[in-house]
């Protein structure tokens, strides 16, 4: 269908397809930290910048791409004590920086680029604050 909607598929499949000239990138929709954030793709413009979309369409794009960034998050159950949550957050972030893990991931063409807990909290808060009119556009045209 021509859409790579996750960082993982962009890191693996799309990068190879682009290098082998199997596909030609058209646009990236969303903020710089969303979706294809780690790929260096010259000539791969941001749709919002390229088309000068209005604020409502830009907000819709952020709402959509934020959902991609949240698609594979890990979460703890409500009521988890804050100190335990912080221990687990730090352990998870440290694990994803482990040189051996990164070496193995690089061998298979994937380099983890996780969002931090605070970045996830910001994305969720942003999505909750999305205006109702934009959410309705999403429901009407994208679901």
mmCIF file of C-alpha atoms in Angstrom:
data_model
loop_
_atom_site.group_PDB
_atom_site.id
_atom_site.type_symbol
_atom_site.label_atom_id
_atom_site.label_comp_id
_atom_site.label_asym_id
_atom_site.label_seq_id
_atom_site.Cartn_x
_atom_site.Cartn_y
_atom_site.Cartn_z
ATOM 1 C CA UNK A 1 0.000 0.000 0.000
ATOM 2 C CA UNK A 2 3.011 2.301 0.064
ATOM 3 C CA UNK A 3 2.752 3.317 3.706
ATOM 4 C CA UNK A 4 5.355 2.637 6.376
ATOM 5 C CA UNK A 5 3.620 3.510 9.586
ATOM 6 C CA UNK A 6 6.106 2.371 12.183
ATOM 7 C CA UNK A 7 9.685 3.162 12.996
ATOM 8 C CA UNK A 8 10.520 -0.536 12.805
ATOM 9 C CA UNK A 9 9.289 -0.969 9.246
ATOM 10 C CA UNK A 10 10.999 2.264 8.247
ATOM 11 C CA UNK A 11 14.295 1.132 9.767
ATOM 12 C CA UNK A 12 14.286 -2.241 8.106
ATOM 13 C CA UNK A 13 12.166 -2.538 4.995
ATOM 14 C CA UNK A 14 11.967 1.056 3.804
ATOM 15 C CA UNK A 15 15.666 1.807 4.175
ATOM 16 C CA UNK A 16 16.551 -1.231 2.064
ATOM 17 C CA UNK A 17 13.855 -0.455 -0.515
ATOM 18 C CA UNK A 18 15.062 3.124 -0.782
ATOM 19 C CA UNK A 19 18.728 2.112 -1.112
ATOM 20 C CA UNK A 20 17.840 -0.427 -3.818
ATOM 21 C CA UNK A 21 15.620 2.139 -5.606
ATOM 22 C CA UNK A 22 12.576 -0.137 -5.277
ATOM 23 C CA UNK A 23 10.536 2.747 -3.869
ATOM 24 C CA UNK A 24 10.816 6.499 -4.068
ATOM 25 C CA UNK A 25 9.948 8.468 -0.933
ATOM 26 C CA UNK A 26 7.191 11.004 -1.507
ATOM 27 C CA UNK A 27 6.431 12.688 1.793
ATOM 28 C CA UNK A 28 6.671 12.301 5.522
ATOM 29 C CA UNK A 29 3.640 13.476 7.445
ATOM 30 C CA UNK A 30 4.172 14.632 10.971
ATOM 31 C CA UNK A 31 6.676 16.288 13.249
ATOM 32 C CA UNK A 32 10.389 15.601 12.949
ATOM 33 C CA UNK A 33 10.335 13.288 15.961
ATOM 34 C CA UNK A 34 7.582 11.074 14.565
ATOM 35 C CA UNK A 35 7.631 8.081 12.333
ATOM 36 C CA UNK A 36 10.735 8.193 10.137
ATOM 37 C CA UNK A 37 12.713 10.185 12.694
ATOM 38 C CA UNK A 38 16.006 8.297 12.444
ATOM 39 C CA UNK A 39 16.309 7.926 8.686
ATOM 40 C CA UNK A 40 18.405 10.309 6.663
ATOM 41 C CA UNK A 41 16.349 10.538 3.494
ATOM 42 C CA UNK A 42 17.415 13.432 1.291
ATOM 43 C CA UNK A 43 14.565 14.829 -0.762
ATOM 44 C CA UNK A 44 11.943 13.355 1.568
ATOM 45 C CA UNK A 45 9.919 16.471 2.449
ATOM 46 C CA UNK A 46 7.528 16.948 5.307
ATOM 47 C CA UNK A 47 3.990 17.172 3.897
ATOM 48 C CA UNK A 48 3.021 20.006 6.225
ATOM 49 C CA UNK A 49 5.973 22.120 5.089
ATOM 50 C CA UNK A 50 5.646 21.165 1.435
ATOM 51 C CA UNK A 51 1.928 21.810 1.067
ATOM 52 C CA UNK A 52 1.504 24.600 3.612
ATOM 53 C CA UNK A 53 -1.400 22.814 5.276
ATOM 54 C CA UNK A 54 -3.631 24.764 7.625
ATOM 55 C CA UNK A 55 -3.399 24.443 11.408
ATOM 56 C CA UNK A 56 -6.291 21.952 11.595
ATOM 57 C CA UNK A 57 -4.635 19.619 9.075
ATOM 58 C CA UNK A 58 -1.284 19.975 10.830
ATOM 59 C CA UNK A 59 -2.956 19.055 14.138
ATOM 60 C CA UNK A 60 -4.598 16.073 12.447
ATOM 61 C CA UNK A 61 -1.190 14.961 11.170
ATOM 62 C CA UNK A 62 0.321 15.236 14.645
ATOM 63 C CA UNK A 63 -2.603 13.295 16.120
ATOM 64 C CA UNK A 64 -2.074 10.549 13.553
ATOM 65 C CA UNK A 65 1.712 10.328 13.857
ATOM 66 C CA UNK A 66 1.605 10.492 17.650
ATOM 67 C CA UNK A 67 -0.531 7.354 17.589
ATOM 68 C CA UNK A 68 2.214 5.625 15.576
ATOM 69 C CA UNK A 69 4.818 6.571 18.163
ATOM 70 C CA UNK A 70 2.600 5.144 20.908
ATOM 71 C CA UNK A 71 1.809 1.915 19.065
ATOM 72 C CA UNK A 72 4.468 -0.170 20.780
ATOM 73 C CA UNK A 73 4.857 1.398 24.171
ATOM 74 C CA UNK A 74 5.293 -0.495 27.399
ATOM 75 C CA UNK A 75 3.158 0.514 30.366
ATOM 76 C CA UNK A 76 2.714 -0.411 33.998
ATOM 77 C CA UNK A 77 -0.646 -0.981 35.661
ATOM 78 C CA UNK A 78 -2.377 1.900 37.441
ATOM 79 C CA UNK A 79 -1.316 2.230 41.046
ATOM 80 C CA UNK A 80 2.279 1.106 40.503
ATOM 81 C CA UNK A 81 4.325 2.891 43.177
ATOM 82 C CA UNK A 82 6.272 5.815 41.696
ATOM 83 C CA UNK A 83 9.636 4.571 42.985
ATOM 84 C CA UNK A 84 9.157 1.181 41.312
ATOM 85 C CA UNK A 85 7.999 2.786 38.081
ATOM 86 C CA UNK A 86 11.127 4.963 38.058
ATOM 87 C CA UNK A 87 13.387 1.938 38.681
ATOM 88 C CA UNK A 88 11.774 0.091 35.774
ATOM 89 C CA UNK A 89 11.933 3.155 33.496
ATOM 90 C CA UNK A 90 15.641 3.570 34.183
ATOM 91 C CA UNK A 91 16.353 -0.147 33.745
ATOM 92 C CA UNK A 92 14.484 -0.198 30.436
ATOM 93 C CA UNK A 93 16.274 2.903 29.114
ATOM 94 C CA UNK A 94 19.653 1.530 30.278
ATOM 95 C CA UNK A 95 18.954 -1.806 28.583
ATOM 96 C CA UNK A 96 18.257 -0.061 25.296
ATOM 97 C CA UNK A 97 21.640 1.682 25.553
ATOM 98 C CA UNK A 98 23.550 -1.535 26.273
ATOM 99 C CA UNK A 99 26.483 -1.839 23.829
ATOM 100 C CA UNK A 100 25.952 -5.579 23.287
ATOM 101 C CA UNK A 101 22.256 -5.107 22.537
ATOM 102 C CA UNK A 102 23.022 -2.244 20.150
ATOM 103 C CA UNK A 103 25.698 -4.308 18.412
ATOM 104 C CA UNK A 104 23.293 -7.207 17.857
ATOM 105 C CA UNK A 105 20.496 -4.882 16.761
ATOM 106 C CA UNK A 106 22.812 -3.195 14.265
ATOM 107 C CA UNK A 107 23.734 -6.588 12.803
ATOM 108 C CA UNK A 108 20.090 -7.179 11.876
ATOM 109 C CA UNK A 109 19.548 -3.632 10.637
ATOM 110 C CA UNK A 110 17.645 -2.217 13.575
ATOM 111 C CA UNK A 111 18.761 0.362 16.100
ATOM 112 C CA UNK A 112 16.376 0.998 19.001
ATOM 113 C CA UNK A 113 15.232 4.605 19.291
ATOM 114 C CA UNK A 114 12.736 4.544 22.129
ATOM 115 C CA UNK A 115 10.829 7.492 23.437
ATOM 116 C CA UNK A 116 11.378 8.278 27.103
ATOM 117 C CA UNK A 117 8.557 8.050 29.625
ATOM 118 C CA UNK A 118 8.287 11.844 29.697
ATOM 119 C CA UNK A 119 8.088 11.984 25.878
ATOM 120 C CA UNK A 120 5.279 9.405 25.948
ATOM 121 C CA UNK A 121 3.460 11.382 28.643
ATOM 122 C CA UNK A 122 3.757 14.529 26.485
ATOM 123 C CA UNK A 123 2.373 12.690 23.437
ATOM 124 C CA UNK A 124 -0.576 11.312 25.403
ATOM 125 C CA UNK A 125 -1.323 14.744 26.884
ATOM 126 C CA UNK A 126 -1.125 16.270 23.406
ATOM 127 C CA UNK A 127 -3.529 13.690 22.000
ATOM 128 C CA UNK A 128 -5.991 14.223 24.842
ATOM 129 C CA UNK A 129 -5.944 17.986 24.154
ATOM 130 C CA UNK A 130 -6.595 17.504 20.432
ATOM 131 C CA UNK A 131 -9.667 19.566 19.498
ATOM 132 C CA UNK A 132 -12.897 17.616 18.985
ATOM 133 C CA UNK A 133 -13.194 18.861 15.390
ATOM 134 C CA UNK A 134 -9.820 17.324 14.544
ATOM 135 C CA UNK A 135 -10.736 14.029 16.227
ATOM 136 C CA UNK A 136 -13.938 14.003 14.169
ATOM 137 C CA UNK A 137 -11.928 14.502 10.961
ATOM 138 C CA UNK A 138 -9.803 11.548 12.012
ATOM 139 C CA UNK A 139 -12.865 9.366 12.647
ATOM 140 C CA UNK A 140 -14.554 10.417 9.412
ATOM 141 C CA UNK A 141 -11.625 10.135 7.017
ATOM 142 C CA UNK A 142 -9.004 7.887 8.561
ATOM 143 C CA UNK A 143 -10.791 5.147 10.485
#
